Short mmCIF file of C-alpha atoms and ligand atoms in Angstrom, two decimals:
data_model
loop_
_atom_site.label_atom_id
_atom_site.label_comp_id
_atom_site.label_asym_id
_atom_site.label_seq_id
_atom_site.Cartn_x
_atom_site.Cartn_y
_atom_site.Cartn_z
CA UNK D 1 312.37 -1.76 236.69
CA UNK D 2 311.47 1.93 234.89
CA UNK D 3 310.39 3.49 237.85
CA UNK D 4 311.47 3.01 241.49
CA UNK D 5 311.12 5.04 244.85
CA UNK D 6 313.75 5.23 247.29
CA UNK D 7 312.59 6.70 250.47
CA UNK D 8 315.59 9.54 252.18
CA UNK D 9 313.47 10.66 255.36
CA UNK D 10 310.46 9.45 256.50
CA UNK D 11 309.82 11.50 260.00
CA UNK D 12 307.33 14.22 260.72
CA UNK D 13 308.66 17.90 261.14
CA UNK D 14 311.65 16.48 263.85
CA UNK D 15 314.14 13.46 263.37
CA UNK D 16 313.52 10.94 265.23
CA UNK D 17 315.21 7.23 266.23
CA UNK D 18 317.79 7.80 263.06
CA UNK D 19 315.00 8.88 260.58
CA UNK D 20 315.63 12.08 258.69
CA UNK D 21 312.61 14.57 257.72
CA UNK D 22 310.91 14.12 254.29
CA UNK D 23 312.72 13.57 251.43
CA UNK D 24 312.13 10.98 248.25
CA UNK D 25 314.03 9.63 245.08
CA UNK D 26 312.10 8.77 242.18
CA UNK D 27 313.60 7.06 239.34
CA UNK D 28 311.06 7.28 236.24
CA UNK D 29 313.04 5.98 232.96
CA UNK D 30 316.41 7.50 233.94
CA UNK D 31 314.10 10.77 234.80
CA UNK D 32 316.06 11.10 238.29
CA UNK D 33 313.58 13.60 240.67
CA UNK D 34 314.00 14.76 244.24
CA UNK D 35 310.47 15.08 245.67
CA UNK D 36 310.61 17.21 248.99
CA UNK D 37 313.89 17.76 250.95
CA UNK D 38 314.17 17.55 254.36
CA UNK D 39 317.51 18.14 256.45
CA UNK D 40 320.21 15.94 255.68
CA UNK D 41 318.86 14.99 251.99
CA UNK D 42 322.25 15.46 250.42
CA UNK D 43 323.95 12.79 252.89
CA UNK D 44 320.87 10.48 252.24
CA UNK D 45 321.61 10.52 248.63
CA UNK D 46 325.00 10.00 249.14
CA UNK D 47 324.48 7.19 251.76
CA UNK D 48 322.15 5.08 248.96
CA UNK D 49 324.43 5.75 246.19
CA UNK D 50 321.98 8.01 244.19
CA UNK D 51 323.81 10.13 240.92
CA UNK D 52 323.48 13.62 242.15
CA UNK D 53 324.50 15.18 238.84
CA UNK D 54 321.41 13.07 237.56
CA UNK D 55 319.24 14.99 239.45
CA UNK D 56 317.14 17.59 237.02
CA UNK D 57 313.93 18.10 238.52
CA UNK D 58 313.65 18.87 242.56
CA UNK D 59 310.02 19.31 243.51
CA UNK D 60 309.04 21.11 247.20
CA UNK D 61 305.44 20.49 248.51
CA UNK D 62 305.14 23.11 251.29
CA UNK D 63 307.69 25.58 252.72
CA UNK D 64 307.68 24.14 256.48
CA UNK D 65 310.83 23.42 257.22
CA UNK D 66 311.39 19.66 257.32
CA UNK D 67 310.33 19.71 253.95
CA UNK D 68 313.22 21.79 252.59
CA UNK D 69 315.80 22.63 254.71
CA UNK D 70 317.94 20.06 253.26
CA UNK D 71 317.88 21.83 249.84
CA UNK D 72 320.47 24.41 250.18
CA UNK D 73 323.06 21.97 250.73
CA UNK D 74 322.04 20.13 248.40
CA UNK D 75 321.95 23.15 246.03
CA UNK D 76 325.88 23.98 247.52
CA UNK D 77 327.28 20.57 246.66
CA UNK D 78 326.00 20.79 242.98
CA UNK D 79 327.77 23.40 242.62
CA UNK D 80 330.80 22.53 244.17
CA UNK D 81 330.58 19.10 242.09
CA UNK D 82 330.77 21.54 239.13
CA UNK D 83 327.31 20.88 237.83
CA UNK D 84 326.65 22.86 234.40
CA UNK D 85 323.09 21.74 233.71
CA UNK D 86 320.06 23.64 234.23
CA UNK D 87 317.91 22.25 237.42
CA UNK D 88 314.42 22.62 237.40
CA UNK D 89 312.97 23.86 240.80
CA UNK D 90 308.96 23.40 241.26
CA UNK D 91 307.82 25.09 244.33
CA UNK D 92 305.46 27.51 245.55
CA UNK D 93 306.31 31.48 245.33
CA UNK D 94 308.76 32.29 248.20
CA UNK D 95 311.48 29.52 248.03
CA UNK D 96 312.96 31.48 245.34
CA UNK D 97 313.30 34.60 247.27
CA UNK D 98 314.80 31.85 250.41
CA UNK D 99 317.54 31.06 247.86
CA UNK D 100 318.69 34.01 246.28
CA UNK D 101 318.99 35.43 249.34
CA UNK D 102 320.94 33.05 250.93
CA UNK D 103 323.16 33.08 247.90
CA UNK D 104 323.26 37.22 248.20
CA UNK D 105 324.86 36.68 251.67
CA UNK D 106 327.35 33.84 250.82
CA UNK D 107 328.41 36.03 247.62
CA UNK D 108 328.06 32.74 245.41
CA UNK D 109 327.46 32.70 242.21
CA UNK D 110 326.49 28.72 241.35
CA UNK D 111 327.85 27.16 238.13
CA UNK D 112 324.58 26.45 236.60
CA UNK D 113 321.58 27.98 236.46
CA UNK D 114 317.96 27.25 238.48
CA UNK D 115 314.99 27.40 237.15
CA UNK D 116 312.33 28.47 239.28
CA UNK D 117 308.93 26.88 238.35
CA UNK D 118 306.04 28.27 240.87
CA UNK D 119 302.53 26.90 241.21
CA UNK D 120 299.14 27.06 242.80
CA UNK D 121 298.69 24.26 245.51
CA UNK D 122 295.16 25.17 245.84
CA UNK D 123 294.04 23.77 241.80
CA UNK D 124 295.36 20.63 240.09
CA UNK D 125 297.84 21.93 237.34
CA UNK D 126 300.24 20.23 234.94
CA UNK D 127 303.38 21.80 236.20
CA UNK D 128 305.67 19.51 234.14
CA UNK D 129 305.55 17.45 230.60
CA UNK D 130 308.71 15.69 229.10
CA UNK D 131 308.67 12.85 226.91
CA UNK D 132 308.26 9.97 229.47
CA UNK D 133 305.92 11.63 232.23
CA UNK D 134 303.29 14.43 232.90
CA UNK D 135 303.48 15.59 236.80
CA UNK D 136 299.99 17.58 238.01
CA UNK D 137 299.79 18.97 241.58
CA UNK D 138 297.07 17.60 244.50
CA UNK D 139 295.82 20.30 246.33
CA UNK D 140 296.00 19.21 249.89
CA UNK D 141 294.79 20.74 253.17
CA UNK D 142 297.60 21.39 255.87
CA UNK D 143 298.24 24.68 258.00
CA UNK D 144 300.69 26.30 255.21
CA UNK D 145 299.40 25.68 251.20
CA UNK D 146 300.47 22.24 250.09
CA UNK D 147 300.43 20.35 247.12
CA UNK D 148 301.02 16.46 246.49
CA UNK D 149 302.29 15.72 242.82
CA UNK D 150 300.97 13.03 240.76
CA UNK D 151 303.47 11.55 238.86
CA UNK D 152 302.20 9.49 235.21
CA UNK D 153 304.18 7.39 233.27
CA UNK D 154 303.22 8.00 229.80
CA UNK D 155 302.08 5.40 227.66
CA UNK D 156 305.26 3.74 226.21
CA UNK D 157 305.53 2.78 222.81
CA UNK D 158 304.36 -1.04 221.68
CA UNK D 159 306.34 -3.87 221.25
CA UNK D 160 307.56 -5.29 218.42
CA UNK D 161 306.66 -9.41 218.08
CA UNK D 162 309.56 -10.75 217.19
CA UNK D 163 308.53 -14.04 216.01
CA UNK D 164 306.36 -11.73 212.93
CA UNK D 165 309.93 -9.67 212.10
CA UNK D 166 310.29 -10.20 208.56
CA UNK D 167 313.08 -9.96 206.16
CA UNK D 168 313.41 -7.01 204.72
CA UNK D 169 311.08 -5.08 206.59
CA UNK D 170 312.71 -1.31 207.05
CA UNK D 171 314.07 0.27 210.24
CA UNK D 172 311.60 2.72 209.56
CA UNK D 173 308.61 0.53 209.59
CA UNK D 174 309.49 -0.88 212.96
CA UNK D 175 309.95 2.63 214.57
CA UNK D 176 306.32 3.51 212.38
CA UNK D 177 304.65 -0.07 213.90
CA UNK D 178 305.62 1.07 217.49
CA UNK D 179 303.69 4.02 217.25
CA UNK D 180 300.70 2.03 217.01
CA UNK D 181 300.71 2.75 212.82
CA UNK D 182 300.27 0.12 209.74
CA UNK D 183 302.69 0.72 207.44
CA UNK D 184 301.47 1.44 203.85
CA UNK D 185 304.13 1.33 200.55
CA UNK D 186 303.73 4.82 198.23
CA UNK D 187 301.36 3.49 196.38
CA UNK D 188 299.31 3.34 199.37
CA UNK D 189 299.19 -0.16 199.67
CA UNK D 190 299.16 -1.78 203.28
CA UNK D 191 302.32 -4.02 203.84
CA UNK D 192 302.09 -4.21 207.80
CA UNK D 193 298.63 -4.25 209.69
CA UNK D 194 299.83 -3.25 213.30
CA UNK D 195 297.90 -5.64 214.72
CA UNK D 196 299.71 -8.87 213.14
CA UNK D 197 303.25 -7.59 213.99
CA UNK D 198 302.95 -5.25 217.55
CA UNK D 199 301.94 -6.78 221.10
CA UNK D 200 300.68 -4.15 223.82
CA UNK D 201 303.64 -1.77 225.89
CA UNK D 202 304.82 -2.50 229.09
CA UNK D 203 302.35 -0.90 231.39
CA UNK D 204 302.79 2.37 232.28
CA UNK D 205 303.23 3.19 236.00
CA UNK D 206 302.11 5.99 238.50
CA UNK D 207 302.77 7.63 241.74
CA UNK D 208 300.98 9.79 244.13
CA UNK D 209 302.46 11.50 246.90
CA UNK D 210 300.75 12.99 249.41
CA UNK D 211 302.96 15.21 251.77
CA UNK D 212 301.12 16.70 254.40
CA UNK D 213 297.84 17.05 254.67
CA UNK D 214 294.30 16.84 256.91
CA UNK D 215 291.67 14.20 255.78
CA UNK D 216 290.95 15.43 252.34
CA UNK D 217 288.90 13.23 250.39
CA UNK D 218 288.90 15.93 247.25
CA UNK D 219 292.00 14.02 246.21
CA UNK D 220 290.05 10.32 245.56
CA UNK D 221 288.64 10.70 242.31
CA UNK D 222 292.19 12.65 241.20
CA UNK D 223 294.56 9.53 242.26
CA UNK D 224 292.11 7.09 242.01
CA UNK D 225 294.10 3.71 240.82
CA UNK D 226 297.42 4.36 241.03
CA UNK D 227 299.97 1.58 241.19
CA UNK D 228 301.48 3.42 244.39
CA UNK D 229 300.30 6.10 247.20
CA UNK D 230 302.26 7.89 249.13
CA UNK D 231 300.08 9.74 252.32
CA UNK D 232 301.63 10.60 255.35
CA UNK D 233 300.27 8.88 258.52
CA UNK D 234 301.86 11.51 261.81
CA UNK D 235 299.82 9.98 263.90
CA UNK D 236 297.95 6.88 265.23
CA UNK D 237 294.20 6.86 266.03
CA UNK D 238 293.79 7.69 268.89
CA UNK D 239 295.73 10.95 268.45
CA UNK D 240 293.13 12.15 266.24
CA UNK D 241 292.54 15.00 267.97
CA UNK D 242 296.63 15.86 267.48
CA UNK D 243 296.24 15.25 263.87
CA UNK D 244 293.17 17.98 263.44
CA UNK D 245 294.67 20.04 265.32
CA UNK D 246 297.61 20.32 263.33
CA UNK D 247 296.47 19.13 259.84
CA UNK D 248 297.80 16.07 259.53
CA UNK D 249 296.31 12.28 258.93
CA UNK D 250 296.08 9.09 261.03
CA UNK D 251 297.19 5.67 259.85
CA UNK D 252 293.52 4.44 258.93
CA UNK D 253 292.26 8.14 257.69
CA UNK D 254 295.62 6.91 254.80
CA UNK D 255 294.05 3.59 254.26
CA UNK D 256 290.85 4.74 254.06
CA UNK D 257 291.92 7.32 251.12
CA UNK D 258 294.05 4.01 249.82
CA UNK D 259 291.24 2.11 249.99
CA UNK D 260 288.82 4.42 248.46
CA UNK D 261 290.82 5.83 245.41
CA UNK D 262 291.79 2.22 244.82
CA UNK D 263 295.55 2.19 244.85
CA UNK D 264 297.25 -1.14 244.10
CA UNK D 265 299.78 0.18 246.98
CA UNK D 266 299.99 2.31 249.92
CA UNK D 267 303.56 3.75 251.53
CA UNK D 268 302.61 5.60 255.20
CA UNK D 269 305.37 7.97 256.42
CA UNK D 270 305.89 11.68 258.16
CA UNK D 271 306.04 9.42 261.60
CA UNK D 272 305.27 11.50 264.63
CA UNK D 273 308.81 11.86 266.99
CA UNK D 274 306.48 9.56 269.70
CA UNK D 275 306.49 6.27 267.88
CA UNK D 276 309.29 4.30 268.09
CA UNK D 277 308.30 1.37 267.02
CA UNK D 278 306.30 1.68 263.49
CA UNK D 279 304.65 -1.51 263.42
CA UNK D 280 301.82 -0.62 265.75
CA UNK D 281 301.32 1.94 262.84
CA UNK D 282 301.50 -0.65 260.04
CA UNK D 283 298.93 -2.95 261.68
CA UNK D 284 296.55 -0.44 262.26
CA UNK D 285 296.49 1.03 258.61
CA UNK D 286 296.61 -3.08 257.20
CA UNK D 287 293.11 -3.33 259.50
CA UNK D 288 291.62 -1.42 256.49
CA UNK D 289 293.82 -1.91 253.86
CA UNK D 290 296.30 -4.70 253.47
CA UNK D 291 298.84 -4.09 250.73
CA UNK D 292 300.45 -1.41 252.67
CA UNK D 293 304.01 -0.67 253.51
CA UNK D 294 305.81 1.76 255.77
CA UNK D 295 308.00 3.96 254.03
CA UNK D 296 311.31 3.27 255.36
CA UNK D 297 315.02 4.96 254.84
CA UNK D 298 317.02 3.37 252.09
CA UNK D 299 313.86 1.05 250.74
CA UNK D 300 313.07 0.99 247.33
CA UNK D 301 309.64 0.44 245.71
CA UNK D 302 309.23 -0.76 242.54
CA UNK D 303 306.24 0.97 241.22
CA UNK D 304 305.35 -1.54 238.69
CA UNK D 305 305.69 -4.64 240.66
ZN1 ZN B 1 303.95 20.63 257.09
#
């Protein structure tokens, strides 16, 4: 599996029936992320057996507070678990202020350093690049600025046909025929068509996640087909009044987006405290589109199955 999901809180703005506020582990080629961090983050990641020290890139939709209040601890333990690397912190302007401050008044100075990325929630940027993913924001539409982040796998290299490995052919050549090359001698001379000797990568996955947000169908074209959708689903139908009234989605407005943007997958989550029981949820958002899952504590989605 090179990318998984694990899902650490899956409740809307209070806990409710033993689920913790927003918080998700994503697992992209040993690229461990925190996306959003709700109380009680730290304990989920213990609870699931997820590396902290792994952990290099947090990123925080919205400042409303079950979608970070978890951080600090989080931030704490790091440092008490000696942690020397850098950690990457993408956010909008104002959680850095919330930390430093709170590390002012504890007189702590933590063992490694944060780096404080901010962005615009309101325009789709490219807030981070390494060598196996790109991550762009998704403006969404919700009572404080918000952004999603789309997650891409980047296209991995090809594979090598082992049955057309020849004798003698170089180390070199192999790493050159992965890159989608033919290999030419110094005279110029083709020895390796790629073609003959590579068959296509692995397909590369994706992931959108979609914290909090009112029906916003500017996002379609953005995420359209990706292997898995996060959107949060507070409320049921008939509370549709509740959700514009505070910004937030029903079950089918999720499964509509799903539907229309063409995900392979949907995950609904952000449950409103009043619903015990998530399946009358689940049934109403599989009315309009059926491969979709709730997004429950401790589950893990593979996001190229
Ligand atoms: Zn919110």
């Amino acid at each position: 599996m090179s990318a998984k999901l694990t899902i650490l809180g899956s409740s809307g703005a209070i806990p409710a029936y033993g689920r913790f506020p927003t918080a998700q582990y994503l697992n992209i080629q040993n690229t461990h992320v925190v996306i959003d961090c709700g109380e009680g983050v730290q304990m989920q990641l213990m609870k699931y057996q997820i590396p902290i020290h792994k952990i290099d890139h947090i990123f925080i939709s919205h400042l409303h507070g079950d979608h970070y209040l978890g951080l600090m601890g989080l931030l704490f333990s790091m440092h008490l678990h000696r942690r020397v690397n850098d950690l990457h912190l993408h956010s909008q302007k104002g959680l850095d202020e919330i930390i430093l401050l709170q590390l002012k008044y504890s007189r702590s100075t933590l063992h490694y350093n944060i780096i404080f990325h901010s962005f615009n929630a309101s325009e789709i940027q490219l807030i981070h690049e390494d060598s196996v993913m790109t991550v762009h924001t998704i403006p969404l539409i919700h009572k404080l600025s918000c952004a999603g982040f789309l997650f891409r796998e980047k296209t991995k290299p090809r594979k090598i046909n082992k049955e057309k490995l020849k004798e003698g052919m170089l180390l070199q050549h192999i790493a050159l025929l992965k890159t989608g090359a033919d290999v030419y001698d110094h005279e110029g001379k083709l020895l390796y068509l790629n073609d003959e000797y590579t068959l296509e990568p692995t397909p590369s996955c994706s992931y959108a996640y979609c914290s909090d947000t009112a029906w916003n169908e500017k996002m379609i074209e953005q995420i359209h087909g990706v292997d898995l959708l996060y959107h949060e689903a507070t409320f049921m139908e008939d509370e549709k009044d509740k959700a514009r009234e505070t910004l937030h989605s029903t079950t089918a407005e999720a499964a509509t987006i799903a539907k229309a943007s063409e995900a392979r997958k949907l995950l609904i989550g952000h449950f409103s405290a009043r619903y015990r029981e998530l399946e009358p949820l689940l049934q109403e958002a599989r009315d309009i589109f059926i491969p979709t899952e709730l997004a429950i504590e401790g589950n893990t989605y593979d996001l190229s199955a």
